[in-house]
Amino acid sequence: MQAKPRLLTVLDTVTAVLFVVATAMVFFYAPEEAVMGQVQRVFYFHVSAGWVGMLGFLVAAIAGIAFLRTGRRDWDIAGLAAVEIGMVFAFINIVTGSIWARPIWNTWWTWDPRLTTATIMELIYAAYLMLRSGIEDPDRRARFGAVYAIIGFLSVPLTFFSARLFRTIHPVVIGTNEPGAQGAFDMTPPMLQTFMFSLFTFSVFFADLLWHRVRLGKLADRVEQLKLKTMS
Amino acid sequence: MMKSSSQTVQRTKIEVPVSGPRTFLRALGAVVWKDLAAEMRSRELLSAMLVFALLVILIFNFALELDAQTRATVTSGVLWVTFAFAGTLGLNRSMAMEKDRGCLDGLLLAPVDRSAIYFGKAIGNLIFMFIVEAIVLPVYSILYNTNLFNGGLLLVILLGSVGYVAVGTLLSSMAVQTRTRDVLLPILLFPVVIPVLIASVKGSMGFLQGIEMADIWPWLNLLIVYDVIFTAVAFMTFDYIVEE
């Protein structure tokens, strides 16, 4: 039984401190937005959570390719870990978005391309988990999971483009807005700093969680092996 | 003397190259032919798909009250939902047949390129899909007195079916190897083929309503891009799905 690595403990502490600072920045450092008011503050964690969700699915697709090329079990554990974390953060992204949309768009939900894509993405990875749970053989589970993670990730941009050919009302805070976007705003320097800091915090949080989850996956493997050993 | 000559015959047979475009096409043709011959004798797959497709249209008739006004806007949607549902039925059956009777193992033992098996199965599935579509379209035209024989619509159906079957064949060969195989295929397939369905519905609607080509092209381009990307990915990953 390996002890928890020192570096992981350090990373835990750093993540916790960063999170406290980021939360404080969101509430006290960033100015109140002129038109939307307090509810705009959800934006910082909304985009950061969405970023971590996408990062998780990207890592899962890369781990899938790496697994198919090398056949090492570590990549499979990493892929599953990334999908699980990605799903949680993509869900946080959807929920915080709904909280913001209720006062700004006057509805909890609309079939905007980003919202549609986010939903379909969650469904793809829910299917991924169902696929894995339907297979007993660990090697086959890893291979099928890797292939589906790659295919699912590739289909996401196409889903987005196909939904985007309809008109969108989602604001684009970075880059140019489509005409007709509702709830757009320009960021002042303190806002931008808060935003960048939130993104950074969430990325570190992602790395921390991924490490924990991969470690957990390896320990689960070890338990499985020990079980087989004692039973035979 | 006789024995040694028969041995040389056997040896030359084994030394037939397993790669190369001609052997590849022969293997591919053999897989397609096997599927078609089995279907011509049993007719269980096509008849199931067809009856199911007609039932879906019947249900839509009552669910949406397809009167003349509604029909103009929902025809392409009804058609594509019908094709998608009937398609999963066919894909599932075609792969389950291989798995149940151990045919897949036989195919994999054959000294041919694995991608020939994938493309063979995909082309077989595509042919079944086209047959169903070729029957559903005239039936729908007669039942609802709308003319669906429009070159553009047929093009959209061709492109959409290719994308659907390219991913569907890969995912169905995955689904049949799991515990929950009958329910798993649609769950795996639908979220991934959403771009195909959106583009096909919008493209078909464009042609049926006589919208300008400039507004239809983005959908056709999307379908072509999807077909190319996913045929390539399925071709590259099929090996990992069937390997034991």
PDB file of N, CA and C in Angstrom, chain B residues 83-172:
ATOM      1  N   PHE B  83     -36.181   6.846 -40.364  1.00  0.00           N
ATOM      2  CA  PHE B  83     -34.959   6.184 -40.839  1.00  0.00           C
ATOM      3  C   PHE B  83     -34.028   5.868 -39.673  1.00  0.00           C
ATOM      4  N   ALA B  84     -33.922   6.804 -38.738  1.00  0.00           N
ATOM      5  CA  ALA B  84     -32.990   6.601 -37.626  1.00  0.00           C
ATOM      6  C   ALA B  84     -33.431   5.419 -36.769  1.00  0.00           C
ATOM      7  N   PHE B  85     -34.740   5.340 -36.469  1.00  0.00           N
ATOM      8  CA  PHE B  85     -35.226   4.237 -35.625  1.00  0.00           C
ATOM      9  C   PHE B  85     -35.121   2.906 -36.356  1.00  0.00           C
ATOM     10  N   ALA B  86     -35.584   2.878 -37.616  1.00  0.00           N
ATOM     11  CA  ALA B  86     -35.503   1.632 -38.371  1.00  0.00           C
ATOM     12  C   ALA B  86     -34.043   1.232 -38.548  1.00  0.00           C
ATOM     13  N   GLY B  87     -33.170   2.239 -38.695  1.00  0.00           N
ATOM     14  CA  GLY B  87     -31.742   1.971 -38.865  1.00  0.00           C
ATOM     15  C   GLY B  87     -31.138   1.266 -37.663  1.00  0.00           C
ATOM     16  N   THR B  88     -31.467   1.723 -36.442  1.00  0.00           N
ATOM     17  CA  THR B  88     -30.896   1.053 -35.259  1.00  0.00           C
ATOM     18  C   THR B  88     -31.349  -0.388 -35.199  1.00  0.00           C
ATOM     19  N   LEU B  89     -32.616  -0.610 -35.556  1.00  0.00           N
ATOM     20  CA  LEU B  89     -33.141  -1.977 -35.557  1.00  0.00           C
ATOM     21  C   LEU B  89     -32.294  -2.860 -36.473  1.00  0.00           C
ATOM     22  N   GLY B  90     -32.044  -2.362 -37.686  1.00  0.00           N
ATOM     23  CA  GLY B  90     -31.277  -3.128 -38.660  1.00  0.00           C
ATOM     24  C   GLY B  90     -29.841  -3.337 -38.225  1.00  0.00           C
ATOM     25  N   LEU B  91     -29.208  -2.269 -37.722  1.00  0.00           N
ATOM     26  CA  LEU B  91     -27.803  -2.365 -37.312  1.00  0.00           C
ATOM     27  C   LEU B  91     -27.636  -3.393 -36.200  1.00  0.00           C
ATOM     28  N   ASN B  92     -28.544  -3.331 -35.226  1.00  0.00           N
ATOM     29  CA  ASN B  92     -28.468  -4.246 -34.095  1.00  0.00           C
ATOM     30  C   ASN B  92     -28.586  -5.684 -34.560  1.00  0.00           C
ATOM     31  N   ARG B  93     -29.586  -5.928 -35.419  1.00  0.00           N
ATOM     32  CA  ARG B  93     -29.871  -7.277 -35.885  1.00  0.00           C
ATOM     33  C   ARG B  93     -28.709  -7.816 -36.698  1.00  0.00           C
ATOM     34  N   SER B  94     -28.179  -6.962 -37.583  1.00  0.00           N
ATOM     35  CA  SER B  94     -27.136  -7.433 -38.495  1.00  0.00           C
ATOM     36  C   SER B  94     -25.891  -7.853 -37.719  1.00  0.00           C
ATOM     37  N   MET B  95     -25.575  -7.139 -36.637  1.00  0.00           N
ATOM     38  CA  MET B  95     -24.395  -7.512 -35.848  1.00  0.00           C
ATOM     39  C   MET B  95     -24.705  -8.652 -34.885  1.00  0.00           C
ATOM     40  N   ALA B  96     -25.928  -8.650 -34.314  1.00  0.00           N
ATOM     41  CA  ALA B  96     -26.281  -9.712 -33.367  1.00  0.00           C
ATOM     42  C   ALA B  96     -26.249 -11.067 -34.075  1.00  0.00           C
ATOM     43  N   MET B  97     -26.654 -11.083 -35.358  1.00  0.00           N
ATOM     44  CA  MET B  97     -26.642 -12.306 -36.139  1.00  0.00           C
ATOM     45  C   MET B  97     -25.227 -12.869 -36.225  1.00  0.00           C
ATOM     46  N   GLU B  98     -24.259 -11.973 -36.484  1.00  0.00           N
ATOM     47  CA  GLU B  98     -22.862 -12.395 -36.568  1.00  0.00           C
ATOM     48  C   GLU B  98     -22.394 -12.970 -35.244  1.00  0.00           C
ATOM     49  N   LYS B  99     -22.797 -12.316 -34.163  1.00  0.00           N
ATOM     50  CA  LYS B  99     -22.289 -12.688 -32.846  1.00  0.00           C
ATOM     51  C   LYS B  99     -22.915 -14.010 -32.384  1.00  0.00           C
ATOM     52  N   ASP B 100     -24.249 -14.110 -32.530  1.00  0.00           N
ATOM     53  CA  ASP B 100     -24.957 -15.268 -31.986  1.00  0.00           C
ATOM     54  C   ASP B 100     -24.481 -16.578 -32.586  1.00  0.00           C
ATOM     55  N   ARG B 101     -24.341 -16.593 -33.882  1.00  0.00           N
ATOM     56  CA  ARG B 101     -24.016 -17.871 -34.513  1.00  0.00           C
ATOM     57  C   ARG B 101     -22.520 -18.037 -34.716  1.00  0.00           C
ATOM     58  N   GLY B 102     -21.740 -17.204 -34.045  1.00  0.00           N
ATOM     59  CA  GLY B 102     -20.290 -17.342 -34.128  1.00  0.00           C
ATOM     60  C   GLY B 102     -19.717 -16.990 -35.479  1.00  0.00           C
ATOM     61  N   CYS B 103     -20.504 -16.269 -36.306  1.00  0.00           N
ATOM     62  CA  CYS B 103     -20.009 -15.922 -37.648  1.00  0.00           C
ATOM     63  C   CYS B 103     -18.863 -14.925 -37.560  1.00  0.00           C
ATOM     64  N   LEU B 104     -18.941 -14.045 -36.551  1.00  0.00           N
ATOM     65  CA  LEU B 104     -17.929 -13.006 -36.442  1.00  0.00           C
ATOM     66  C   LEU B 104     -16.551 -13.635 -36.245  1.00  0.00           C
ATOM     67  N   ASP B 105     -16.486 -14.678 -35.406  1.00  0.00           N
ATOM     68  CA  ASP B 105     -15.199 -15.347 -35.183  1.00  0.00           C
ATOM     69  C   ASP B 105     -14.685 -15.939 -36.487  1.00  0.00           C
ATOM     70  N   GLY B 106     -15.610 -16.519 -37.268  1.00  0.00           N
ATOM     71  CA  GLY B 106     -15.213 -17.066 -38.554  1.00  0.00           C
ATOM     72  C   GLY B 106     -14.660 -15.987 -39.469  1.00  0.00           C
ATOM     73  N   LEU B 107     -15.349 -14.863 -39.495  1.00  0.00           N
ATOM     74  CA  LEU B 107     -14.897 -13.754 -40.340  1.00  0.00           C
ATOM     75  C   LEU B 107     -13.513 -13.287 -39.907  1.00  0.00           C
ATOM     76  N   LEU B 108     -13.318 -13.202 -38.573  1.00  0.00           N
ATOM     77  CA  LEU B 108     -12.055 -12.681 -38.072  1.00  0.00           C
ATOM     78  C   LEU B 108     -10.915 -13.653 -38.328  1.00  0.00           C
ATOM     79  N   LEU B 109     -11.250 -14.969 -38.401  1.00  0.00           N
ATOM     80  CA  LEU B 109     -10.204 -15.955 -38.666  1.00  0.00           C
ATOM     81  C   LEU B 109      -9.763 -15.913 -40.119  1.00  0.00           C
ATOM     82  N   ALA B 110     -10.625 -15.440 -41.001  1.00  0.00           N
ATOM     83  CA  ALA B 110     -10.285 -15.409 -42.422  1.00  0.00           C
ATOM     84  C   ALA B 110      -9.070 -14.508 -42.640  1.00  0.00           C
ATOM     85  N   PRO B 111      -8.142 -14.934 -43.504  1.00  0.00           N
ATOM     86  CA  PRO B 111      -6.918 -14.150 -43.701  1.00  0.00           C
ATOM     87  C   PRO B 111      -7.154 -12.937 -44.591  1.00  0.00           C
ATOM     88  N   VAL B 112      -8.027 -12.037 -44.137  1.00  0.00           N
ATOM     89  CA  VAL B 112      -8.253 -10.816 -44.908  1.00  0.00           C
ATOM     90  C   VAL B 112      -8.065  -9.625 -43.985  1.00  0.00           C
ATOM     91  N   ASP B 113      -7.898  -8.477 -44.610  1.00  0.00           N
ATOM     92  CA  ASP B 113      -7.726  -7.254 -43.853  1.00  0.00           C
ATOM     93  C   ASP B 113      -8.995  -7.003 -43.031  1.00  0.00           C
ATOM     94  N   ARG B 114      -8.807  -6.578 -41.754  1.00  0.00           N
ATOM     95  CA  ARG B 114      -9.972  -6.352 -40.900  1.00  0.00           C
ATOM     96  C   ARG B 114     -10.867  -5.234 -41.448  1.00  0.00           C
ATOM     97  N   SER B 115     -10.244  -4.248 -42.083  1.00  0.00           N
ATOM     98  CA  SER B 115     -11.046  -3.132 -42.581  1.00  0.00           C
ATOM     99  C   SER B 115     -11.974  -3.590 -43.703  1.00  0.00           C
ATOM    100  N   ALA B 116     -11.596  -4.684 -44.403  1.00  0.00           N
ATOM    101  CA  ALA B 116     -12.499  -5.223 -45.427  1.00  0.00           C
ATOM    102  C   ALA B 116     -13.781  -5.717 -44.765  1.00  0.00           C
ATOM    103  N   ILE B 117     -13.645  -6.290 -43.558  1.00  0.00           N
ATOM    104  CA  ILE B 117     -14.833  -6.758 -42.836  1.00  0.00           C
ATOM    105  C   ILE B 117     -15.694  -5.555 -42.449  1.00  0.00           C
ATOM    106  N   TYR B 118     -15.030  -4.511 -41.921  1.00  0.00           N
ATOM    107  CA  TYR B 118     -15.790  -3.325 -41.521  1.00  0.00           C
ATOM    108  C   TYR B 118     -16.540  -2.738 -42.711  1.00  0.00           C
ATOM    109  N   PHE B 119     -15.818  -2.501 -43.815  1.00  0.00           N
ATOM    110  CA  PHE B 119     -16.478  -1.871 -44.962  1.00  0.00           C
ATOM    111  C   PHE B 119     -17.533  -2.793 -45.560  1.00  0.00           C
ATOM    112  N   GLY B 120     -17.273  -4.093 -45.535  1.00  0.00           N
ATOM    113  CA  GLY B 120     -18.267  -5.042 -46.034  1.00  0.00           C
ATOM    114  C   GLY B 120     -19.553  -4.951 -45.238  1.00  0.00           C
ATOM    115  N   LYS B 121     -19.417  -4.963 -43.895  1.00  0.00           N
ATOM    116  CA  LYS B 121     -20.621  -4.870 -43.052  1.00  0.00           C
ATOM    117  C   LYS B 121     -21.305  -3.515 -43.254  1.00  0.00           C
ATOM    118  N   ALA B 122     -20.492  -2.459 -43.354  1.00  0.00           N
ATOM    119  CA  ALA B 122     -21.075  -1.123 -43.504  1.00  0.00           C
ATOM    120  C   ALA B 122     -21.844  -1.027 -44.818  1.00  0.00           C
ATOM    121  N   ILE B 123     -21.265  -1.556 -45.903  1.00  0.00           N
ATOM    122  CA  ILE B 123     -21.956  -1.478 -47.191  1.00  0.00           C
ATOM    123  C   ILE B 123     -23.231  -2.308 -47.158  1.00  0.00           C
ATOM    124  N   GLY B 124     -23.154  -3.492 -46.522  1.00  0.00           N
ATOM    125  CA  GLY B 124     -24.365  -4.313 -46.380  1.00  0.00           C
ATOM    126  C   GLY B 124     -25.460  -3.548 -45.652  1.00  0.00           C
ATOM    127  N   ASN B 125     -25.090  -2.933 -44.508  1.00  0.00           N
ATOM    128  CA  ASN B 125     -26.075  -2.158 -43.746  1.00  0.00           C
ATOM    129  C   ASN B 125     -26.631  -1.001 -44.559  1.00  0.00           C
ATOM    130  N   LEU B 126     -25.721  -0.367 -45.338  1.00  0.00           N
ATOM    131  CA  LEU B 126     -26.141   0.768 -46.151  1.00  0.00           C
ATOM    132  C   LEU B 126     -27.164   0.324 -47.196  1.00  0.00           C
ATOM    133  N   ILE B 127     -26.923  -0.853 -47.795  1.00  0.00           N
ATOM    134  CA  ILE B 127     -27.865  -1.350 -48.809  1.00  0.00           C
ATOM    135  C   ILE B 127     -29.239  -1.595 -48.180  1.00  0.00           C
ATOM    136  N   PHE B 128     -29.257  -2.200 -46.973  1.00  0.00           N
ATOM    137  CA  PHE B 128     -30.543  -2.445 -46.310  1.00  0.00           C
ATOM    138  C   PHE B 128     -31.249  -1.123 -46.021  1.00  0.00           C
ATOM    139  N   MET B 129     -30.449  -0.147 -45.600  1.00  0.00           N
ATOM    140  CA  MET B 129     -31.018   1.157 -45.270  1.00  0.00           C
ATOM    141  C   MET B 129     -31.631   1.783 -46.533  1.00  0.00           C
ATOM    142  N   PHE B 130     -30.896   1.686 -47.657  1.00  0.00           N
ATOM    143  CA  PHE B 130     -31.400   2.257 -48.914  1.00  0.00           C
ATOM    144  C   PHE B 130     -32.689   1.565 -49.336  1.00  0.00           C
ATOM    145  N   ILE B 131     -32.752   0.234 -49.167  1.00  0.00           N
ATOM    146  CA  ILE B 131     -33.963  -0.486 -49.572  1.00  0.00           C
ATOM    147  C   ILE B 131     -35.153   0.016 -48.763  1.00  0.00           C
ATOM    148  N   VAL B 132     -34.942   0.149 -47.431  1.00  0.00           N
ATOM    149  CA  VAL B 132     -36.030   0.642 -46.583  1.00  0.00           C
ATOM    150  C   VAL B 132     -36.449   2.042 -47.025  1.00  0.00           C
ATOM    151  N   GLU B 133     -35.456   2.904 -47.296  1.00  0.00           N
ATOM    152  CA  GLU B 133     -35.771   4.267 -47.708  1.00  0.00           C
ATOM    153  C   GLU B 133     -36.496   4.281 -49.050  1.00  0.00           C
ATOM    154  N   ALA B 134     -36.053   3.386 -49.949  1.00  0.00           N
ATOM    155  CA  ALA B 134     -36.668   3.339 -51.277  1.00  0.00           C
ATOM    156  C   ALA B 134     -38.124   2.894 -51.202  1.00  0.00           C
ATOM    157  N   ILE B 135     -38.485   2.177 -50.141  1.00  0.00           N
ATOM    158  CA  ILE B 135     -39.892   1.771 -50.014  1.00  0.00           C
ATOM    159  C   ILE B 135     -40.686   2.801 -49.218  1.00  0.00           C
ATOM    160  N   VAL B 136     -40.041   3.365 -48.167  1.00  0.00           N
ATOM    161  CA  VAL B 136     -40.754   4.330 -47.322  1.00  0.00           C
ATOM    162  C   VAL B 136     -41.118   5.598 -48.110  1.00  0.00           C
ATOM    163  N   LEU B 137     -40.180   6.075 -48.953  1.00  0.00           N
ATOM    164  CA  LEU B 137     -40.439   7.333 -49.666  1.00  0.00           C
ATOM    165  C   LEU B 137     -41.697   7.279 -50.538  1.00  0.00           C
ATOM    166  N   PRO B 138     -41.827   6.293 -51.451  1.00  0.00           N
ATOM    167  CA  PRO B 138     -43.058   6.261 -52.252  1.00  0.00           C
ATOM    168  C   PRO B 138     -44.311   6.049 -51.410  1.00  0.00           C
ATOM    169  N   VAL B 139     -44.204   5.208 -50.366  1.00  0.00           N
ATOM    170  CA  VAL B 139     -45.379   4.975 -49.521  1.00  0.00           C
ATOM    171  C   VAL B 139     -45.813   6.288 -48.874  1.00  0.00           C
ATOM    172  N   TYR B 140     -44.833   7.029 -48.356  1.00  0.00           N
ATOM    173  CA  TYR B 140     -45.155   8.314 -47.732  1.00  0.00           C
ATOM    174  C   TYR B 140     -45.760   9.265 -48.759  1.00  0.00           C
ATOM    175  N   SER B 141     -45.176   9.249 -49.978  1.00  0.00           N
ATOM    176  CA  SER B 141     -45.702  10.134 -51.032  1.00  0.00           C
ATOM    177  C   SER B 141     -47.159   9.824 -51.331  1.00  0.00           C
ATOM    178  N   ILE B 142     -47.478   8.524 -51.399  1.00  0.00           N
ATOM    179  CA  ILE B 142     -48.859   8.153 -51.728  1.00  0.00           C
ATOM    180  C   ILE B 142     -49.792   8.461 -50.568  1.00  0.00           C
ATOM    181  N   LEU B 143     -49.371   8.096 -49.351  1.00  0.00           N
ATOM    182  CA  LEU B 143     -50.244   8.280 -48.193  1.00  0.00           C
ATOM    183  C   LEU B 143     -50.567   9.749 -47.959  1.00  0.00           C
ATOM    184  N   TYR B 144     -49.587  10.610 -48.193  1.00  0.00           N
ATOM    185  CA  TYR B 144     -49.802  12.019 -47.852  1.00  0.00           C
ATOM    186  C   TYR B 144     -49.833  12.934 -49.063  1.00  0.00           C
ATOM    187  N   ASN B 145     -49.873  12.298 -50.233  1.00  0.00           N
ATOM    188  CA  ASN B 145     -50.053  13.076 -51.444  1.00  0.00           C
ATOM    189  C   ASN B 145     -49.042  14.208 -51.593  1.00  0.00           C
ATOM    190  N   THR B 146     -47.779  13.893 -51.240  1.00  0.00           N
ATOM    191  CA  THR B 146     -46.722  14.881 -51.467  1.00  0.00           C
ATOM    192  C   THR B 146     -45.676  14.223 -52.339  1.00  0.00           C
ATOM    193  N   ASN B 147     -45.094  14.971 -53.243  1.00  0.00           N
ATOM    194  CA  ASN B 147     -44.087  14.390 -54.108  1.00  0.00           C
ATOM    195  C   ASN B 147     -42.725  14.487 -53.440  1.00  0.00           C
ATOM    196  N   LEU B 148     -42.155  13.306 -53.089  1.00  0.00           N
ATOM    197  CA  LEU B 148     -40.850  13.319 -52.429  1.00  0.00           C
ATOM    198  C   LEU B 148     -39.730  13.004 -53.408  1.00  0.00           C
ATOM    199  N   PHE B 149     -40.061  12.823 -54.693  1.00  0.00           N
ATOM    200  CA  PHE B 149     -39.001  12.454 -55.623  1.00  0.00           C
ATOM    201  C   PHE B 149     -38.321  13.671 -56.192  1.00  0.00           C
ATOM    202  N   ASN B 150     -37.289  14.069 -55.459  1.00  0.00           N
ATOM    203  CA  ASN B 150     -36.612  15.314 -55.695  1.00  0.00           C
ATOM    204  C   ASN B 150     -35.133  14.950 -55.617  1.00  0.00           C
ATOM    205  N   GLY B 151     -34.366  15.283 -56.669  1.00  0.00           N
ATOM    206  CA  GLY B 151     -32.957  14.877 -56.707  1.00  0.00           C
ATOM    207  C   GLY B 151     -32.191  15.312 -55.480  1.00  0.00           C
ATOM    208  N   GLY B 152     -32.445  16.532 -55.030  1.00  0.00           N
ATOM    209  CA  GLY B 152     -31.736  17.056 -53.866  1.00  0.00           C
ATOM    210  C   GLY B 152     -32.007  16.233 -52.628  1.00  0.00           C
ATOM    211  N   LEU B 153     -33.290  15.888 -52.438  1.00  0.00           N
ATOM    212  CA  LEU B 153     -33.657  15.095 -51.257  1.00  0.00           C
ATOM    213  C   LEU B 153     -32.939  13.748 -51.281  1.00  0.00           C
ATOM    214  N   LEU B 154     -32.882  13.140 -52.474  1.00  0.00           N
ATOM    215  CA  LEU B 154     -32.202  11.848 -52.575  1.00  0.00           C
ATOM    216  C   LEU B 154     -30.722  11.998 -52.239  1.00  0.00           C
ATOM    217  N   LEU B 155     -30.118  13.114 -52.638  1.00  0.00           N
ATOM    218  CA  LEU B 155     -28.709  13.353 -52.319  1.00  0.00           C
ATOM    219  C   LEU B 155     -28.517  13.460 -50.807  1.00  0.00           C
ATOM    220  N   VAL B 156     -29.402  14.223 -50.145  1.00  0.00           N
ATOM    221  CA  VAL B 156     -29.307  14.363 -48.687  1.00  0.00           C
ATOM    222  C   VAL B 156     -29.458  13.004 -48.024  1.00  0.00           C
ATOM    223  N   ILE B 157     -30.415  12.207 -48.524  1.00  0.00           N
ATOM    224  CA  ILE B 157     -30.628  10.887 -47.929  1.00  0.00           C
ATOM    225  C   ILE B 157     -29.390  10.011 -48.112  1.00  0.00           C
ATOM    226  N   LEU B 158     -28.760  10.110 -49.274  1.00  0.00           N
ATOM    227  CA  LEU B 158     -27.534   9.343 -49.522  1.00  0.00           C
ATOM    228  C   LEU B 158     -26.454   9.736 -48.523  1.00  0.00           C
ATOM    229  N   LEU B 159     -26.175  11.053 -48.431  1.00  0.00           N
ATOM    230  CA  LEU B 159     -25.101  11.522 -47.547  1.00  0.00           C
ATOM    231  C   LEU B 159     -25.411  11.212 -46.083  1.00  0.00           C
ATOM    232  N   GLY B 160     -26.669  11.454 -45.689  1.00  0.00           N
ATOM    233  CA  GLY B 160     -27.046  11.204 -44.301  1.00  0.00           C
ATOM    234  C   GLY B 160     -26.931   9.735 -43.941  1.00  0.00           C
ATOM    235  N   SER B 161     -27.379   8.862 -44.848  1.00  0.00           N
ATOM    236  CA  SER B 161     -27.324   7.424 -44.553  1.00  0.00           C
ATOM    237  C   SER B 161     -25.888   6.949 -44.440  1.00  0.00           C
ATOM    238  N   VAL B 162     -24.997   7.483 -45.282  1.00  0.00           N
ATOM    239  CA  VAL B 162     -23.597   7.055 -45.221  1.00  0.00           C
ATOM    240  C   VAL B 162     -23.007   7.392 -43.848  1.00  0.00           C
ATOM    241  N   GLY B 163     -23.244   8.626 -43.369  1.00  0.00           N
ATOM    242  CA  GLY B 163     -22.704   9.009 -42.067  1.00  0.00           C
ATOM    243  C   GLY B 163     -23.294   8.176 -40.954  1.00  0.00           C
ATOM    244  N   TYR B 164     -24.611   7.959 -41.032  1.00  0.00           N
ATOM    245  CA  TYR B 164     -25.307   7.199 -39.993  1.00  0.00           C
ATOM    246  C   TYR B 164     -24.776   5.777 -39.922  1.00  0.00           C
ATOM    247  N   VAL B 165     -24.615   5.158 -41.092  1.00  0.00           N
ATOM    248  CA  VAL B 165     -24.188   3.758 -41.121  1.00  0.00           C
ATOM    249  C   VAL B 165     -22.709   3.620 -40.758  1.00  0.00           C
ATOM    250  N   ALA B 166     -21.880   4.615 -41.152  1.00  0.00           N
ATOM    251  CA  ALA B 166     -20.445   4.526 -40.845  1.00  0.00           C
ATOM    252  C   ALA B 166     -20.234   4.432 -39.342  1.00  0.00           C
ATOM    253  N   VAL B 167     -20.899   5.320 -38.579  1.00  0.00           N
ATOM    254  CA  VAL B 167     -20.761   5.272 -37.121  1.00  0.00           C
ATOM    255  C   VAL B 167     -21.551   4.100 -36.566  1.00  0.00           C
ATOM    256  N   GLY B 168     -22.749   3.870 -37.125  1.00  0.00           N
ATOM    257  CA  GLY B 168     -23.625   2.834 -36.589  1.00  0.00           C
ATOM    258  C   GLY B 168     -23.010   1.445 -36.663  1.00  0.00           C
ATOM    259  N   THR B 169     -22.314   1.137 -37.766  1.00  0.00           N
ATOM    260  CA  THR B 169     -21.710  -0.185 -37.890  1.00  0.00           C
ATOM    261  C   THR B 169     -20.644  -0.385 -36.817  1.00  0.00           C
ATOM    262  N   LEU B 170     -19.829   0.659 -36.605  1.00  0.00           N
ATOM    263  CA  LEU B 170     -18.782   0.559 -35.585  1.00  0.00           C
ATOM    264  C   LEU B 170     -19.392   0.376 -34.199  1.00  0.00           C
ATOM    265  N   LEU B 171     -20.368   1.237 -33.866  1.00  0.00           N
ATOM    266  CA  LEU B 171     -20.932   1.196 -32.514  1.00  0.00           C
ATOM    267  C   LEU B 171     -21.759  -0.068 -32.297  1.00  0.00           C
ATOM    268  N   SER B 172     -22.409  -0.585 -33.365  1.00  0.00           N
ATOM    269  CA  SER B 172     -23.195  -1.803 -33.151  1.00  0.00           C
ATOM    270  C   SER B 172     -22.276  -2.985 -32.921  1.00  0.00           C
TER     271      SER B 172
END
